[in-house]
Coordinates of C-alpha atoms in Angstrom, one line a residue:
M1 CA 47.6 48.9 124.4
A2 CA 48.5 46.9 127.5
D3 CA 52.1 47.9 127.5
S4 CA 53.0 51.4 128.5
M5 CA 54.9 53.5 126.0
E6 CA 57.7 53.8 128.5
E7 CA 58.5 50.1 128.1
W8 CA 59.3 50.7 124.4
L9 CA 62.0 53.2 125.1
A10 CA 65.7 52.2 124.9
D11 CA 68.7 54.3 126.0
S12 CA 70.6 54.8 122.7
N13 CA 74.0 55.1 124.5
E14 CA 73.4 51.6 126.0
A15 CA 71.8 50.1 122.9
L16 CA 74.6 51.1 120.5
T17 CA 77.7 49.0 120.9
L18 CA 80.9 49.8 119.0
Q19 CA 83.9 47.5 118.3
L20 CA 87.2 47.6 116.5
V21 CA 87.6 44.3 114.7
R22 CA 90.9 42.6 113.7
A23 CA 91.6 39.5 111.7
P24 CA 91.5 36.3 113.8
E25 CA 95.2 35.8 113.6
D26 CA 95.9 39.4 114.8
E27 CA 93.3 39.1 117.6
A28 CA 94.8 35.9 118.8
A29 CA 98.2 37.6 119.2
L30 CA 96.8 40.0 121.8
L31 CA 97.5 39.2 125.4
G32 CA 97.1 40.9 128.7
E33 CA 96.1 44.5 128.6
D34 CA 96.3 44.6 124.8
M35 CA 93.1 42.6 124.6
Q36 CA 91.1 45.6 125.5
V37 CA 91.6 47.1 122.0
V38 CA 89.1 44.6 120.6
A39 CA 86.6 44.8 123.5
P40 CA 83.2 46.3 122.8
F41 CA 82.6 49.8 124.0
H42 CA 79.7 52.3 124.1
P43 CA 79.4 55.9 122.9
T44 CA 79.5 58.8 125.3
F45 CA 76.9 60.7 123.4
T46 CA 74.2 59.8 120.8
Y47 CA 72.0 62.9 120.9
P48 CA 73.3 64.2 117.5
I49 CA 71.9 61.0 116.0
F50 CA 68.9 59.9 118.1
G51 CA 67.9 63.3 119.6
E52 CA 68.5 65.3 122.7
H53 CA 66.9 62.7 125.1
E54 CA 69.1 59.9 123.6
K55 CA 66.2 57.5 123.4
I56 CA 65.0 55.0 120.7
F57 CA 61.3 54.2 120.6
G58 CA 59.5 51.0 119.6
Y59 CA 61.8 48.2 120.7
K60 CA 62.4 45.8 123.6
G61 CA 65.8 44.1 124.1
L62 CA 67.3 46.4 121.5
D63 CA 70.9 45.7 120.5
I64 CA 72.7 47.7 117.8
Q65 CA 76.1 46.5 116.8
L66 CA 78.3 48.8 114.7
H67 CA 81.7 47.2 114.0
F68 CA 84.7 48.8 112.3
A69 CA 87.6 47.1 110.6
S70 CA 90.4 48.3 112.9
G71 CA 92.5 49.9 110.1
S72 CA 90.2 51.0 107.3
L73 CA 87.2 51.6 109.6
K74 CA 84.9 50.0 107.1
Q75 CA 81.7 49.2 108.9
Y76 CA 79.3 46.3 109.7
L77 CA 75.8 47.1 111.1
S78 CA 73.5 44.7 112.9
I79 CA 70.2 45.6 114.5
N80 CA 68.5 43.0 116.8
Y81 CA 65.7 43.2 119.3
D82 CA 63.4 40.9 121.2
K83 CA 60.2 42.7 120.2
M84 CA 59.2 45.5 117.9
L85 CA 56.2 47.7 118.4
E86 CA 53.6 47.2 115.6
S87 CA 51.5 50.3 115.5
E88 CA 50.6 52.7 112.7
A89 CA 49.7 55.4 115.2
T90 CA 53.0 55.3 117.1
P91 CA 55.5 53.5 114.8
A92 CA 58.9 52.3 115.9
D93 CA 61.9 54.5 115.1
D94 CA 63.7 53.7 111.9
I95 CA 67.1 52.9 113.3
E96 CA 68.9 52.0 110.2
G97 CA 67.4 54.9 108.3
T98 CA 68.6 57.3 111.0
L99 CA 72.1 55.9 111.1
Y100 CA 72.2 56.0 107.3
N101 CA 72.4 59.8 107.6
F102 CA 75.6 59.7 109.6
I103 CA 77.7 56.8 108.2
P104 CA 78.9 56.0 104.7
P105 CA 76.5 54.0 102.6
D106 CA 79.0 51.2 101.9
Y107 CA 78.5 49.5 105.2
T108 CA 77.6 45.8 105.1
K109 CA 75.0 43.8 107.1
S110 CA 76.6 40.5 106.2
E111 CA 78.9 38.9 108.9
L112 CA 80.6 36.8 106.2
A113 CA 81.3 39.8 103.9
F114 CA 82.6 41.8 106.9
A115 CA 84.9 39.0 108.1
K116 CA 86.4 38.8 104.5
L117 CA 86.8 42.5 104.4
V118 CA 88.6 42.5 107.8
E119 CA 91.0 39.8 106.6
E120 CA 91.8 41.7 103.4
D121 CA 92.1 44.9 105.4
A122 CA 94.7 43.4 107.7
T123 CA 97.3 43.0 105.0
G124 CA 96.1 45.6 102.5
F125 CA 95.4 48.7 104.4
R126 CA 98.0 51.5 104.9
P127 CA 97.6 54.8 106.6
L128 CA 96.9 57.7 104.2
G129 CA 99.0 60.9 104.0
E130 CA 102.5 61.9 104.9
K131 CA 104.2 60.4 108.0
I132 CA 105.2 63.3 110.3
G133 CA 106.2 61.5 113.5
S134 CA 106.6 58.2 115.3
S135 CA 107.3 56.9 118.8
V136 CA 108.5 53.6 120.1
R137 CA 107.5 51.8 123.2
A138 CA 107.8 48.3 124.7
A139 CA 104.9 46.0 124.0
A140 CA 102.7 44.6 126.7
T141 CA 103.2 41.1 127.9
A142 CA 100.7 38.5 129.1
K143 CA 100.8 40.2 132.5
G144 CA 100.4 43.6 130.9
K145 CA 103.9 44.9 131.5
G146 CA 105.7 47.1 129.1
K147 CA 102.8 49.3 128.0
A148 CA 102.7 53.0 129.0
K149 CA 99.9 53.7 131.4
G150 CA 98.2 56.8 132.7
K151 CA 98.0 60.4 131.6
G152 CA 100.7 62.3 130.0
K153 CA 102.9 59.4 129.0
G154 CA 104.2 59.1 125.5
K155 CA 108.0 59.2 125.7
D156 CA 110.2 56.6 124.1
E157 CA 111.3 53.8 126.4
S158 CA 114.4 51.8 127.1
N159 CA 115.2 48.4 125.7
G160 CA 116.5 47.2 129.1
N161 CA 120.1 48.0 128.3
G162 CA 119.8 51.7 129.0
E163 CA 119.3 52.4 125.3
A164 CA 116.3 53.9 123.6
L165 CA 114.1 51.3 121.9
S166 CA 114.4 51.2 118.1
E167 CA 111.7 50.0 115.7
D168 CA 113.8 46.9 115.1
D169 CA 114.0 45.8 118.7
E170 CA 112.0 42.7 119.7
G171 CA 108.6 43.5 120.8
A172 CA 108.9 47.2 120.0
V173 CA 105.6 49.0 119.4
V174 CA 105.7 51.8 116.9
Y175 CA 103.1 54.6 117.0
E176 CA 102.9 56.6 113.7
M177 CA 101.3 59.9 112.9
Y178 CA 100.2 60.8 109.4
K179 CA 99.2 64.2 108.1
A180 CA 96.4 64.3 105.4
T181 CA 94.3 66.9 103.7
W182 CA 91.3 66.6 101.4
S183 CA 93.7 66.4 98.5
T184 CA 95.3 63.2 99.9
P185 CA 94.1 60.3 97.6
G186 CA 91.4 58.3 99.3
F187 CA 91.3 60.5 102.5
K188 CA 87.8 62.0 101.9
E189 CA 86.4 58.5 101.9
Y190 CA 88.4 57.5 104.9
H191 CA 87.4 60.6 106.8
R192 CA 83.7 59.8 106.2
R193 CA 84.2 56.6 108.1
M194 CA 86.2 58.1 111.1
Q195 CA 84.2 61.3 111.6
L196 CA 81.4 59.4 113.4
Y197 CA 83.6 59.3 116.5
I198 CA 83.4 63.1 116.7
L199 CA 79.6 62.9 117.3
L200 CA 79.9 60.0 119.7
F201 CA 82.7 61.2 121.9
I202 CA 83.0 65.0 121.7
E203 CA 80.2 67.0 123.3
G204 CA 78.8 69.5 120.8
G205 CA 80.9 67.9 118.1
S206 CA 79.8 68.2 114.5
Y207 CA 81.0 67.1 111.0
V208 CA 83.3 69.4 109.1
H209 CA 82.5 70.5 105.6
E210 CA 84.4 68.9 102.7
D211 CA 84.0 72.1 100.6
E212 CA 86.3 73.9 103.1
D213 CA 89.6 73.0 101.4
A214 CA 92.0 74.2 104.2
W215 CA 91.3 71.4 106.8
E216 CA 94.3 69.4 107.9
F217 CA 94.2 66.1 109.8
I218 CA 96.7 64.0 111.7
T219 CA 95.8 60.4 112.4
L220 CA 97.5 58.2 115.0
S221 CA 98.3 54.6 114.4
V222 CA 100.5 52.1 116.3
S223 CA 103.3 48.5 115.4
I224 CA 105.1 45.7 117.1
Q225 CA 108.3 44.8 115.4
N226 CA 110.1 41.4 115.4
I227 CA 107.8 39.6 117.9
P228 CA 109.5 36.4 119.0
D229 CA 106.2 34.7 119.9
P230 CA 102.6 35.7 120.7
S231 CA 103.3 36.5 124.3
D232 CA 104.5 40.0 123.3
S233 CA 102.1 42.2 121.2
S234 CA 100.7 45.7 120.6
R235 CA 98.2 47.8 118.8
F236 CA 97.3 52.5 113.4
E237 CA 99.0 50.3 115.1
K238 CA 101.4 49.0 112.6
R239 CA 101.9 45.5 113.9
K240 CA 104.0 42.8 112.4
R241 CA 102.4 39.4 112.7
P242 CA 104.5 36.9 114.7
G243 CA 107.0 35.1 112.6
S244 CA 106.1 37.2 109.5
D245 CA 107.0 40.4 107.8
V246 CA 103.3 41.2 107.3
A247 CA 102.5 44.5 109.1
T248 CA 99.0 45.5 110.1
Y249 CA 97.8 49.0 111.0
H250 CA 95.1 49.9 113.5
F251 CA 93.4 53.3 114.0
V252 CA 93.8 55.0 117.4
G253 CA 92.5 58.5 117.0
Y254 CA 92.9 61.8 115.2
V255 CA 93.1 65.6 115.4
S256 CA 91.8 68.2 112.9
V257 CA 93.0 71.8 112.5
Y258 CA 92.0 74.7 110.4
P259 CA 94.1 77.7 109.4
F260 CA 93.0 81.3 109.8
W261 CA 94.8 84.4 108.5
C262 CA 97.0 86.1 111.1
Y263 CA 98.3 89.6 110.4
P264 CA 100.4 90.4 108.6
D265 CA 101.4 87.3 106.6
Q266 CA 101.0 84.1 108.7
V267 CA 98.2 81.8 109.7
R268 CA 96.8 80.8 113.1
L269 CA 96.1 77.1 113.3
R270 CA 92.9 76.3 115.3
L271 CA 92.6 72.8 116.8
S272 CA 89.0 71.9 116.2
Q273 CA 88.6 68.2 116.9
F274 CA 90.6 65.8 119.0
V275 CA 89.6 62.2 119.7
I276 CA 91.3 59.0 121.0
L277 CA 89.1 56.0 120.9
P278 CA 88.1 54.5 124.4
P279 CA 90.1 51.2 124.0
Y280 CA 93.3 53.3 123.7
Q281 CA 92.6 55.9 126.3
Q282 CA 94.7 56.4 129.5
Q283 CA 97.8 55.0 127.7
G284 CA 99.5 58.3 126.7
H285 CA 98.2 58.3 123.1
G286 CA 96.5 61.7 123.5
S287 CA 99.8 63.3 124.7
L288 CA 101.6 61.6 121.8
L289 CA 99.2 62.9 119.2
Y290 CA 99.1 66.5 120.7
S291 CA 102.9 66.7 121.1
T292 CA 103.3 65.5 117.5
L293 CA 100.9 68.2 116.3
F294 CA 102.7 70.8 118.4
A295 CA 106.2 69.9 117.0
H296 CA 104.7 70.0 113.5
V297 CA 103.4 73.5 114.2
I298 CA 106.8 74.7 115.6
G299 CA 108.5 73.5 112.4
R300 CA 106.1 75.5 110.1
P301 CA 107.3 79.1 109.6
E302 CA 104.0 80.2 108.1
V303 CA 102.2 79.3 111.4
A304 CA 102.0 82.0 114.0
E305 CA 100.4 80.1 116.8
L306 CA 98.2 77.1 117.7
T307 CA 94.9 77.8 119.3
V308 CA 92.1 75.5 120.5
E309 CA 88.4 75.8 119.8
D310 CA 86.2 75.5 122.9
P311 CA 88.2 72.8 124.6
A312 CA 86.7 70.3 127.0
E313 CA 88.1 70.1 130.5
A314 CA 89.9 66.8 130.0
F315 CA 91.6 68.2 126.8
E316 CA 92.5 71.4 128.6
D317 CA 94.3 69.3 131.3
L318 CA 96.1 67.3 128.6
R319 CA 97.1 70.5 126.8
D320 CA 98.4 72.1 130.0
R321 CA 100.5 69.1 131.0
N322 CA 102.1 68.8 127.6
D323 CA 102.7 72.5 127.2
L324 CA 104.2 72.7 130.7
R325 CA 106.6 69.9 130.0
Y326 CA 107.6 71.4 126.7
L327 CA 108.4 74.8 128.2
V328 CA 110.4 73.1 131.0
A329 CA 112.3 71.0 128.5
Q330 CA 113.1 74.2 126.5
G331 CA 114.6 75.8 129.7
V332 CA 112.1 78.6 130.1
P333 CA 112.1 78.5 133.9
E334 CA 115.9 78.8 133.8
D335 CA 115.8 81.9 131.5
P336 CA 117.5 84.9 133.4
S337 CA 114.4 87.0 132.7
F338 CA 111.9 84.4 134.0
L339 CA 111.6 86.1 137.4
D340 CA 112.2 89.7 136.4
G341 CA 109.3 92.1 136.9
V342 CA 106.9 89.6 138.5
G343 CA 104.2 91.7 140.2
A344 CA 105.7 95.0 139.1
G345 CA 103.4 97.9 138.5
T346 CA 105.1 98.6 135.1
R347 CA 104.9 95.6 132.8
G348 CA 107.0 97.0 130.0
P349 CA 110.3 94.9 130.1
R350 CA 108.5 91.8 131.3
A351 CA 105.8 92.1 128.8
K352 CA 108.4 92.4 126.0
W353 CA 110.2 89.2 127.2
E354 CA 106.9 87.3 127.5
A355 CA 105.8 88.3 124.0
A356 CA 109.1 87.1 122.5
V357 CA 109.0 83.7 124.3
R358 CA 105.3 83.3 123.4
K359 CA 106.0 84.1 119.7
K360 CA 109.0 81.6 119.6
Y361 CA 106.9 78.7 120.9
K362 CA 103.7 79.7 119.1
I363 CA 101.4 79.4 122.1
A364 CA 98.1 81.4 122.2
G365 CA 98.2 84.4 124.5
R366 CA 95.9 83.4 127.4
Q367 CA 97.3 79.9 127.4
F368 CA 100.8 81.2 127.6
D369 CA 99.9 83.5 130.5
R370 CA 98.5 80.6 132.4
L371 CA 101.5 78.4 131.7
L372 CA 103.9 81.0 133.0
E373 CA 101.8 81.5 136.1
M374 CA 101.9 77.8 136.8
L375 CA 105.7 77.6 136.3
L376 CA 106.1 80.6 138.6
L377 CA 103.9 78.9 141.2
R378 CA 105.9 75.7 140.9
Q379 CA 109.1 77.4 142.2
L380 CA 107.4 80.0 144.4
D381 CA 108.6 80.1 148.0
R382 CA 105.2 80.2 149.7
K383 CA 106.8 81.0 153.1
D384 CA 108.2 84.3 151.7
P385 CA 105.4 86.9 152.1
E386 CA 107.0 89.4 149.6
K387 CA 107.4 86.8 146.8
V388 CA 103.8 85.5 147.4
R389 CA 102.6 89.1 147.2
D390 CA 104.4 89.7 143.9
Y391 CA 103.0 86.5 142.5
R392 CA 99.5 87.3 143.6
L393 CA 99.7 90.8 142.0
Q394 CA 101.0 89.2 138.8
V395 CA 98.1 86.8 138.5
K396 CA 95.4 89.3 139.6
A397 CA 96.7 91.8 137.0
R398 CA 96.2 89.3 134.3
L399 CA 92.8 88.3 135.6
Y400 CA 91.8 92.0 135.7
R401 CA 92.9 92.5 132.1
F402 CA 91.1 89.4 130.9
N403 CA 87.8 90.2 132.8
Y404 CA 88.0 94.0 132.4
E405 CA 84.5 94.6 131.0
M406 CA 82.8 92.6 133.8
L407 CA 85.0 94.0 136.6
S408 CA 84.8 97.6 135.5
Q409 CA 81.0 97.5 136.2
M410 CA 81.6 96.6 139.9
T411 CA 82.3 98.8 142.9
L412 CA 85.8 98.8 144.2
E413 CA 85.0 96.4 147.1
E414 CA 83.1 94.0 144.8
R415 CA 86.0 94.0 142.4
K416 CA 88.5 93.2 145.2
E417 CA 86.3 90.4 146.4
A418 CA 85.8 88.9 143.0
L419 CA 89.5 89.0 142.2
A420 CA 90.4 87.4 145.5
K421 CA 87.9 84.5 145.0
T422 CA 89.0 84.0 141.4
Y423 CA 92.7 84.1 142.4
D424 CA 92.2 81.4 145.1
S425 CA 90.3 79.2 142.6
V426 CA 93.0 79.7 139.9
V427 CA 95.8 78.8 142.3
E428 CA 94.0 75.7 143.5
D429 CA 93.5 74.6 140.0
Y430 CA 97.2 75.3 139.1
D431 CA 98.3 73.1 142.1
R432 CA 96.1 70.3 140.8
I433 CA 97.6 70.5 137.3
L434 CA 101.2 70.8 138.5
K435 CA 100.7 67.8 140.7
M436 CA 99.5 65.8 137.7
T437 CA 102.3 67.0 135.5
F438 CA 105.3 66.8 137.7
H439 CA 104.4 64.1 140.2

């Protein structure tokens, strides 16, 4: 064979293109930054589907298009290539057969059928489950103004008169969160369409089992109300079409949690999966979804705490920022006991206060310790040697407890050196997070 085998390999991350598709009328209403929500994007990972090397063999000029109706997430698949290897000895990979194992079988390969489906979806689809939260922001304009940008945003905005935006204000964008379980009518079918994003955007992500009844899910959608003309628009998006009462919904992301028994008579909710689709990232949607989940947990008496399963670094930062803001909003740093016993040899009174605050806000133990240390560092007078010493002892004591098994096998000098290096690294990271959170 004249061509080398290497020439027939395609990078599956580059070959696979994803796109959220809206009805032509709804896409035409997008201006400025909002146009990115219908732009094509690529997966971060494809090794769960195409293997650890993320390669597809047997094609040149390979182009795989997987489109989703932006609300219902029903799918259209198109596989094109310039040339396919014809060889019985080394046959080309069966791309559609491979994908068939990971997506629902009701996808279409007809552009006309998909266009019709998207149009029907625009006016007929509604989010599934119980609405548990919403937030209102100003829509983006043609110049991109009005939309929240950057990490950690997600608060309601002003209507220009010093008043909080309402859902009825012109150009208001309404973001809505819906809680669903396997018993929610139609949700199993919907989940089978959205779970693909877990494989494509979460490293080590895997599908959850439908026979585990206790799973809970919160989806995020977003709506522009009373749009005066197409120059103001938004994104499960719920969006009213200009000059019409027709509202359309567009999927943004979702989170899944699973309850575990917590002695004696409560449950511990473990956050398992958390994804915001790339066209909606860096706009505060992750913070909005997380804070909605957190508020939901606080309001459930049967839940003892919210934990996170093997979080990625980016999610840890998001969690830290939102938890820090929440504790500050609750007045924890102003509590009279906040500074009592910092660095003390006997932890009794302080440990009792910490346990009470942690239980009240349902934050997992290690996470709560870190949050308190960051809040203490935030107001630490670093020019006061005694206060710096107390803070250092406070942090090192926690690090020693957490790493006891490893440290107990070291000599005294090795232990001191390891704790000193870890302390410096922890404080450096705390400063980074505090700067992001309270800039």
